[in-house]
Tab-separated table of N, CA and C and ligand atoms in Angstrom:
chain	number	residue	atom	x	y	z
A	1	UNK	N	6.646	-36.260	14.889
A	1	UNK	CA	5.532	-35.774	14.051
A	1	UNK	C	4.214	-36.307	14.578
A	2	UNK	N	4.192	-37.574	14.902
A	2	UNK	CA	2.986	-38.212	15.416
A	2	UNK	C	2.546	-37.557	16.727
A	3	UNK	N	3.530	-37.302	17.590
A	3	UNK	CA	3.239	-36.674	18.882
A	3	UNK	C	2.669	-35.279	18.667
A	4	UNK	N	3.264	-34.540	17.740
A	4	UNK	CA	2.795	-33.182	17.448
A	4	UNK	C	1.333	-33.236	17.004
A	5	UNK	N	1.007	-34.174	16.139
A	5	UNK	CA	-0.368	-34.292	15.642
A	5	UNK	C	-1.317	-34.603	16.788
A	6	UNK	N	-0.896	-35.464	17.704
A	6	UNK	CA	-1.742	-35.817	18.838
A	6	UNK	C	-1.986	-34.595	19.714
A	7	UNK	N	-0.932	-33.806	19.921
A	7	UNK	CA	-1.061	-32.591	20.727
A	7	UNK	C	-2.019	-31.624	20.043
A	8	UNK	N	-1.828	-31.440	18.739
A	8	UNK	CA	-2.711	-30.556	17.966
A	8	UNK	C	-4.154	-31.027	18.063
A	9	UNK	N	-4.353	-32.323	17.930
A	9	UNK	CA	-5.690	-32.895	18.017
A	9	UNK	C	-6.316	-32.590	19.364
A	10	UNK	N	-5.525	-32.703	20.422
A	10	UNK	CA	-6.007	-32.414	21.761
A	10	UNK	C	-6.409	-30.960	21.911
A	11	UNK	N	-5.602	-30.084	21.341
A	11	UNK	CA	-5.889	-28.647	21.419
A	11	UNK	C	-7.182	-28.342	20.677
A	12	UNK	N	-7.328	-28.911	19.493
A	12	UNK	CA	-8.528	-28.670	18.684
A	12	UNK	C	-9.762	-29.187	19.420
A	13	UNK	N	-9.670	-30.383	19.998
A	13	UNK	CA	-10.810	-30.961	20.714
A	13	UNK	C	-11.154	-30.094	21.930
A	14	UNK	N	-10.117	-29.598	22.630
A	14	UNK	CA	-10.325	-28.813	23.837
A	14	UNK	C	-10.993	-27.472	23.527
A	15	UNK	N	-10.726	-26.924	22.349
A	15	UNK	CA	-11.295	-25.624	22.005
A	15	UNK	C	-12.714	-25.764	21.449
A	16	UNK	N	-13.168	-27.009	21.295
A	16	UNK	CA	-14.549	-27.216	20.873
A	16	UNK	C	-14.758	-27.135	19.380
A	17	UNK	N	-13.661	-27.110	18.614
A	17	UNK	CA	-13.802	-27.071	17.156
A	17	UNK	C	-14.267	-28.411	16.620
A	18	UNK	N	-13.940	-29.459	17.370
A	18	UNK	CA	-14.385	-30.790	16.996
A	18	UNK	C	-15.258	-31.327	18.121
A	19	UNK	N	-16.221	-32.187	17.804
A	19	UNK	CA	-17.033	-32.746	18.879
A	19	UNK	C	-16.167	-33.539	19.842
A	20	UNK	N	-16.508	-33.528	21.105
A	20	UNK	CA	-15.771	-34.303	22.091
A	20	UNK	C	-15.916	-35.786	21.759
A	21	UNK	N	-14.970	-36.580	22.229
A	21	UNK	CA	-14.934	-37.992	21.874
A	21	UNK	C	-16.202	-38.728	22.324
A	22	UNK	N	-16.842	-38.233	23.393
A	22	UNK	CA	-18.011	-38.941	23.903
A	22	UNK	C	-19.338	-38.355	23.396
A	23	UNK	N	-19.269	-37.388	22.482
A	23	UNK	CA	-20.498	-36.838	21.906
A	23	UNK	C	-21.179	-37.919	21.070
A	24	UNK	N	-22.506	-38.018	21.107
A	24	UNK	CA	-23.176	-39.052	20.326
A	24	UNK	C	-22.992	-38.823	18.826
A	25	UNK	N	-22.654	-39.887	18.129
A	25	UNK	CA	-22.489	-39.810	16.674
A	25	UNK	C	-23.792	-40.285	16.043
A	26	UNK	N	-24.412	-39.443	15.269
A	26	UNK	CA	-25.664	-39.848	14.628
A	26	UNK	C	-25.464	-40.203	13.162
A	27	UNK	N	-24.608	-39.422	12.521
A	27	UNK	CA	-24.400	-39.652	11.095
A	27	UNK	C	-23.432	-40.812	10.877
A	28	UNK	N	-23.520	-41.365	9.694
A	28	UNK	CA	-22.583	-42.413	9.312
A	28	UNK	C	-21.770	-41.907	8.130
A	29	UNK	N	-20.471	-42.096	8.183
A	29	UNK	CA	-19.611	-41.693	7.075
A	29	UNK	C	-18.931	-42.926	6.508
A	30	UNK	N	-19.041	-43.083	5.198
A	30	UNK	CA	-18.412	-44.237	4.550
A	30	UNK	C	-17.378	-43.739	3.545
A	31	UNK	N	-16.196	-44.320	3.596
A	31	UNK	CA	-15.183	-44.032	2.595
A	31	UNK	C	-15.417	-44.997	1.433
A	32	UNK	N	-15.536	-44.445	0.229
A	32	UNK	CA	-15.909	-45.259	-0.939
A	32	UNK	C	-14.874	-45.120	-2.052
A	33	UNK	N	-14.316	-46.257	-2.450
A	33	UNK	CA	-13.384	-46.278	-3.588
A	33	UNK	C	-14.153	-46.667	-4.841
A	34	UNK	N	-13.673	-46.193	-5.985
A	34	UNK	CA	-14.212	-46.666	-7.260
A	34	UNK	C	-15.197	-45.736	-7.942
A	35	UNK	N	-15.440	-44.558	-7.368
A	35	UNK	CA	-16.311	-43.602	-8.060
A	35	UNK	C	-15.453	-42.764	-9.004
A	36	UNK	N	-15.980	-42.543	-10.228
A	36	UNK	CA	-15.171	-41.861	-11.239
A	36	UNK	C	-15.683	-40.490	-11.640
A	37	UNK	N	-16.957	-40.223	-11.422
A	37	UNK	CA	-17.503	-38.958	-11.902
A	37	UNK	C	-18.708	-38.553	-11.056
A	38	UNK	N	-19.260	-37.389	-11.363
A	38	UNK	CA	-20.418	-36.886	-10.620
A	38	UNK	C	-21.601	-37.839	-10.757
A	39	UNK	N	-21.665	-38.548	-11.891
A	39	UNK	CA	-22.752	-39.505	-12.105
A	39	UNK	C	-22.681	-40.642	-11.097
A	40	UNK	N	-21.466	-41.114	-10.828
A	40	UNK	CA	-21.263	-42.170	-9.821
A	40	UNK	C	-21.746	-41.680	-8.462
A	41	UNK	N	-21.365	-40.471	-8.104
A	41	UNK	CA	-21.717	-39.915	-6.799
A	41	UNK	C	-23.232	-39.786	-6.672
A	42	UNK	N	-23.874	-39.321	-7.733
A	42	UNK	CA	-25.328	-39.132	-7.703
A	42	UNK	C	-26.034	-40.485	-7.617
A	43	UNK	N	-25.548	-41.425	-8.389
A	43	UNK	CA	-26.102	-42.778	-8.388
A	43	UNK	C	-26.030	-43.387	-6.985
A	44	UNK	N	-24.870	-43.266	-6.359
A	44	UNK	CA	-24.709	-43.848	-5.024
A	44	UNK	C	-25.587	-43.120	-4.004
A	45	UNK	N	-25.663	-41.812	-4.122
A	45	UNK	CA	-26.487	-41.022	-3.213
A	45	UNK	C	-27.952	-41.474	-3.289
A	46	UNK	N	-28.453	-41.662	-4.496
A	46	UNK	CA	-29.838	-42.111	-4.694
A	46	UNK	C	-30.074	-43.460	-4.028
A	47	UNK	N	-29.110	-44.371	-4.207
A	47	UNK	CA	-29.272	-45.711	-3.643
A	47	UNK	C	-29.198	-45.696	-2.115
A	48	UNK	N	-28.317	-44.866	-1.574
A	48	UNK	CA	-28.209	-44.795	-0.105
A	48	UNK	C	-29.463	-44.183	0.503
A	49	UNK	N	-30.052	-43.214	-0.207
A	49	UNK	CA	-31.274	-42.572	0.300
A	49	UNK	C	-32.437	-43.551	0.358
A	50	UNK	N	-32.359	-44.624	-0.421
A	50	UNK	CA	-33.440	-45.609	-0.460
A	50	UNK	C	-33.334	-46.632	0.675
A	51	UNK	N	-32.199	-46.588	1.412
A	51	UNK	CA	-32.036	-47.537	2.523
A	51	UNK	C	-32.970	-47.139	3.676
A	52	UNK	N	-33.506	-48.157	4.342
A	52	UNK	CA	-34.442	-47.956	5.452
A	52	UNK	C	-33.891	-46.993	6.509
A	53	UNK	N	-34.718	-46.030	6.909
A	53	UNK	CA	-34.405	-45.070	7.970
A	53	UNK	C	-33.390	-43.991	7.583
A	54	UNK	N	-33.012	-43.926	6.298
A	54	UNK	CA	-32.083	-42.879	5.871
A	54	UNK	C	-32.865	-41.634	5.470
A	55	UNK	N	-32.435	-40.481	6.003
A	55	UNK	CA	-33.091	-39.224	5.632
A	55	UNK	C	-32.329	-38.540	4.494
A	56	UNK	N	-31.008	-38.551	4.604
A	56	UNK	CA	-30.213	-37.881	3.582
A	56	UNK	C	-28.889	-38.586	3.353
A	57	UNK	N	-28.368	-38.444	2.132
A	57	UNK	CA	-27.068	-39.025	1.810
A	57	UNK	C	-26.322	-38.070	0.892
A	58	UNK	N	-25.210	-37.576	1.393
A	58	UNK	CA	-24.384	-36.675	0.586
A	58	UNK	C	-23.127	-37.421	0.192
A	59	UNK	N	-22.915	-37.535	-1.119
A	59	UNK	CA	-21.724	-38.236	-1.585
A	59	UNK	C	-20.778	-37.221	-2.206
A	60	UNK	N	-19.543	-37.218	-1.724
A	60	UNK	CA	-18.539	-36.284	-2.214
A	60	UNK	C	-17.475	-37.051	-2.993
A	61	UNK	N	-17.438	-36.781	-4.270
A	61	UNK	CA	-16.511	-37.486	-5.162
A	61	UNK	C	-15.046	-37.182	-4.806
A	62	UNK	N	-14.760	-35.909	-4.519
A	62	UNK	CA	-13.387	-35.484	-4.259
A	62	UNK	C	-12.811	-36.134	-3.006
A	63	UNK	N	-13.608	-36.213	-1.946
A	63	UNK	CA	-13.093	-36.773	-0.696
A	63	UNK	C	-13.433	-38.258	-0.562
A	64	UNK	N	-14.137	-38.821	-1.577
A	64	UNK	CA	-14.516	-40.240	-1.592
A	64	UNK	C	-15.306	-40.614	-0.350
A	65	UNK	N	-16.210	-39.734	0.064
A	65	UNK	CA	-16.994	-40.051	1.246
A	65	UNK	C	-18.487	-39.933	0.984
A	66	UNK	N	-19.226	-40.755	1.695
A	66	UNK	CA	-20.681	-40.687	1.693
A	66	UNK	C	-21.099	-40.405	3.121
A	67	UNK	N	-21.846	-39.316	3.319
A	67	UNK	CA	-22.312	-38.976	4.666
A	67	UNK	C	-23.810	-39.247	4.721
A	68	UNK	N	-24.205	-40.135	5.621
A	68	UNK	CA	-25.595	-40.561	5.708
A	68	UNK	C	-26.229	-40.026	6.992
A	69	UNK	N	-27.352	-39.350	6.835
A	69	UNK	CA	-28.091	-38.811	7.977
A	69	UNK	C	-29.323	-39.664	8.212
A	70	UNK	N	-29.534	-40.112	9.464
A	70	UNK	CA	-30.704	-40.932	9.752
A	70	UNK	C	-31.962	-40.085	9.913
A	71	UNK	N	-33.110	-40.685	9.695
A	71	UNK	CA	-34.367	-40.032	10.029
A	71	UNK	C	-34.406	-39.854	11.540
A	72	UNK	N	-35.234	-38.923	12.017
A	72	UNK	CA	-35.302	-38.619	13.451
A	72	UNK	C	-35.382	-39.857	14.327
A	73	UNK	N	-34.443	-39.930	15.262
A	73	UNK	CA	-34.435	-40.994	16.266
A	73	UNK	C	-34.374	-42.401	15.695
A	74	UNK	N	-34.037	-42.513	14.438
A	74	UNK	CA	-33.931	-43.847	13.836
A	74	UNK	C	-32.463	-44.237	13.779
A	75	UNK	N	-32.231	-45.542	13.701
A	75	UNK	CA	-30.871	-46.034	13.574
A	75	UNK	C	-30.765	-46.765	12.230
A	76	UNK	N	-29.782	-46.375	11.458
A	76	UNK	CA	-29.590	-46.996	10.157
A	76	UNK	C	-28.621	-48.161	10.307
A	77	UNK	N	-28.942	-49.261	9.675
A	77	UNK	CA	-28.088	-50.444	9.749
A	77	UNK	C	-26.785	-50.223	8.979
A	78	UNK	N	-25.635	-50.310	9.666
A	78	UNK	CA	-24.369	-50.140	8.950
A	78	UNK	C	-24.174	-51.225	7.891
A	79	UNK	N	-24.713	-52.411	8.195
A	79	UNK	CA	-24.595	-53.516	7.236
A	79	UNK	C	-25.365	-53.182	5.948
A	80	UNK	N	-26.578	-52.633	6.108
A	80	UNK	CA	-27.393	-52.280	4.933
A	80	UNK	C	-26.694	-51.214	4.094
A	81	UNK	N	-26.071	-50.235	4.765
A	81	UNK	CA	-25.376	-49.172	4.026
A	81	UNK	C	-24.177	-49.747	3.270
A	82	UNK	N	-23.413	-50.565	3.971
A	82	UNK	CA	-22.201	-51.156	3.381
A	82	UNK	C	-22.583	-51.984	2.142
A	83	UNK	N	-23.622	-52.808	2.299
A	83	UNK	CA	-24.035	-53.678	1.192
A	83	UNK	C	-24.623	-52.882	0.023
A	84	UNK	N	-25.236	-51.745	0.341
A	84	UNK	CA	-25.768	-50.888	-0.723
A	84	UNK	C	-24.631	-50.332	-1.580
A	85	UNK	N	-23.541	-49.936	-0.920
A	85	UNK	CA	-22.382	-49.423	-1.658
A	85	UNK	C	-21.812	-50.515	-2.571
A	86	UNK	N	-21.699	-51.734	-2.019
A	86	UNK	CA	-21.154	-52.851	-2.794
A	86	UNK	C	-22.060	-53.168	-3.993
A	87	UNK	N	-23.379	-53.233	-3.735
A	87	UNK	CA	-24.328	-53.558	-4.806
A	87	UNK	C	-24.347	-52.496	-5.890
A	88	UNK	N	-24.048	-51.247	-5.504
A	88	UNK	CA	-24.015	-50.160	-6.488
A	88	UNK	C	-22.758	-50.245	-7.359
A	89	UNK	N	-21.825	-51.125	-6.966
A	89	UNK	CA	-20.639	-51.344	-7.787
A	89	UNK	C	-19.393	-50.631	-7.300
A	90	UNK	N	-19.426	-50.119	-6.073
A	90	UNK	CA	-18.263	-49.421	-5.537
A	90	UNK	C	-17.693	-50.200	-4.359
A	91	UNK	N	-16.558	-49.698	-3.849
A	91	UNK	CA	-15.870	-50.445	-2.801
A	91	UNK	C	-15.787	-49.635	-1.509
A	92	UNK	N	-16.593	-50.001	-0.512
A	92	UNK	CA	-16.472	-49.320	0.767
A	92	UNK	C	-15.196	-49.792	1.464
A	93	UNK	N	-14.415	-48.875	2.038
A	93	UNK	CA	-13.196	-49.287	2.724
A	93	UNK	C	-13.265	-48.987	4.215
A	94	UNK	N	-14.179	-48.064	4.599
A	94	UNK	CA	-14.293	-47.740	6.024
A	94	UNK	C	-15.667	-47.136	6.288
A	95	UNK	N	-16.267	-47.555	7.365
A	95	UNK	CA	-17.558	-47.005	7.772
A	95	UNK	C	-17.459	-46.584	9.231
A	96	UNK	N	-17.828	-45.329	9.494
A	96	UNK	CA	-17.812	-44.825	10.866
A	96	UNK	C	-19.216	-44.316	11.196
A	97	UNK	N	-19.807	-44.874	12.239
A	97	UNK	CA	-21.158	-44.465	12.602
A	97	UNK	C	-21.465	-44.763	14.047
A	98	UNK	N	-22.746	-44.625	14.416
A	98	UNK	CA	-23.147	-44.825	15.820
A	98	UNK	C	-22.816	-46.217	16.349
A	99	UNK	N	-22.748	-47.213	15.461
A	99	UNK	CA	-22.475	-48.578	15.920
A	99	UNK	C	-20.988	-48.882	15.999
A	100	UNK	N	-20.166	-47.934	15.550
A	100	UNK	CA	-18.735	-48.154	15.609
A	100	UNK	C	-18.054	-47.918	14.274
A	101	UNK	N	-16.811	-48.384	14.193
A	101	UNK	CA	-16.011	-48.225	12.993
A	101	UNK	C	-15.765	-49.589	12.381
A	102	UNK	N	-16.010	-49.703	11.080
A	102	UNK	CA	-15.860	-50.984	10.400
A	102	UNK	C	-14.969	-50.833	9.172
A	103	UNK	N	-14.127	-51.833	8.927
A	103	UNK	CA	-13.329	-51.831	7.708
A	103	UNK	C	-13.655	-53.056	6.863
A	104	UNK	N	-14.658	-53.797	7.277
A	104	UNK	CA	-15.201	-54.878	6.467
A	104	UNK	C	-16.698	-54.931	6.756
A	105	UNK	N	-17.444	-55.779	6.045
A	105	UNK	CA	-18.890	-55.792	6.203
A	105	UNK	C	-19.302	-55.890	7.664
A	106	UNK	N	-20.080	-54.903	8.149
A	106	UNK	CA	-20.539	-54.971	9.538
A	106	UNK	C	-21.450	-56.177	9.747
A	107	UNK	N	-21.454	-56.710	10.959
A	107	UNK	CA	-22.219	-57.925	11.249
A	107	UNK	C	-23.725	-57.743	11.276
A	108	UNK	N	-24.214	-56.544	11.580
A	108	UNK	CA	-25.657	-56.368	11.682
A	108	UNK	C	-26.078	-54.982	11.233
B	201	CU	CU1	-19.107	-42.216	-12.895
């Protein structure tokens, strides 16, 4: 099963449906546990938008993800985003962005 998934992933990447592995990642996606309703999602979105250099933040309650878009040519601190989620009262479990992938508070 695992091998099949890897093959499928390769086919999808080769057909260009997904960005190639070396394409620059600009957005940051955070997996967030602990949101219960649309109010939670809106609250978190507002707080993430207030972080330095953030242009947009879309929080999806169903998929438990927050997608953060940086302002033009700016780099958003993964640590600042992670801490914003924690301060808002939710639990970040994974952050994927230009600086890498984190499953605990990023160092900078
Ligand atoms: Cu709520």
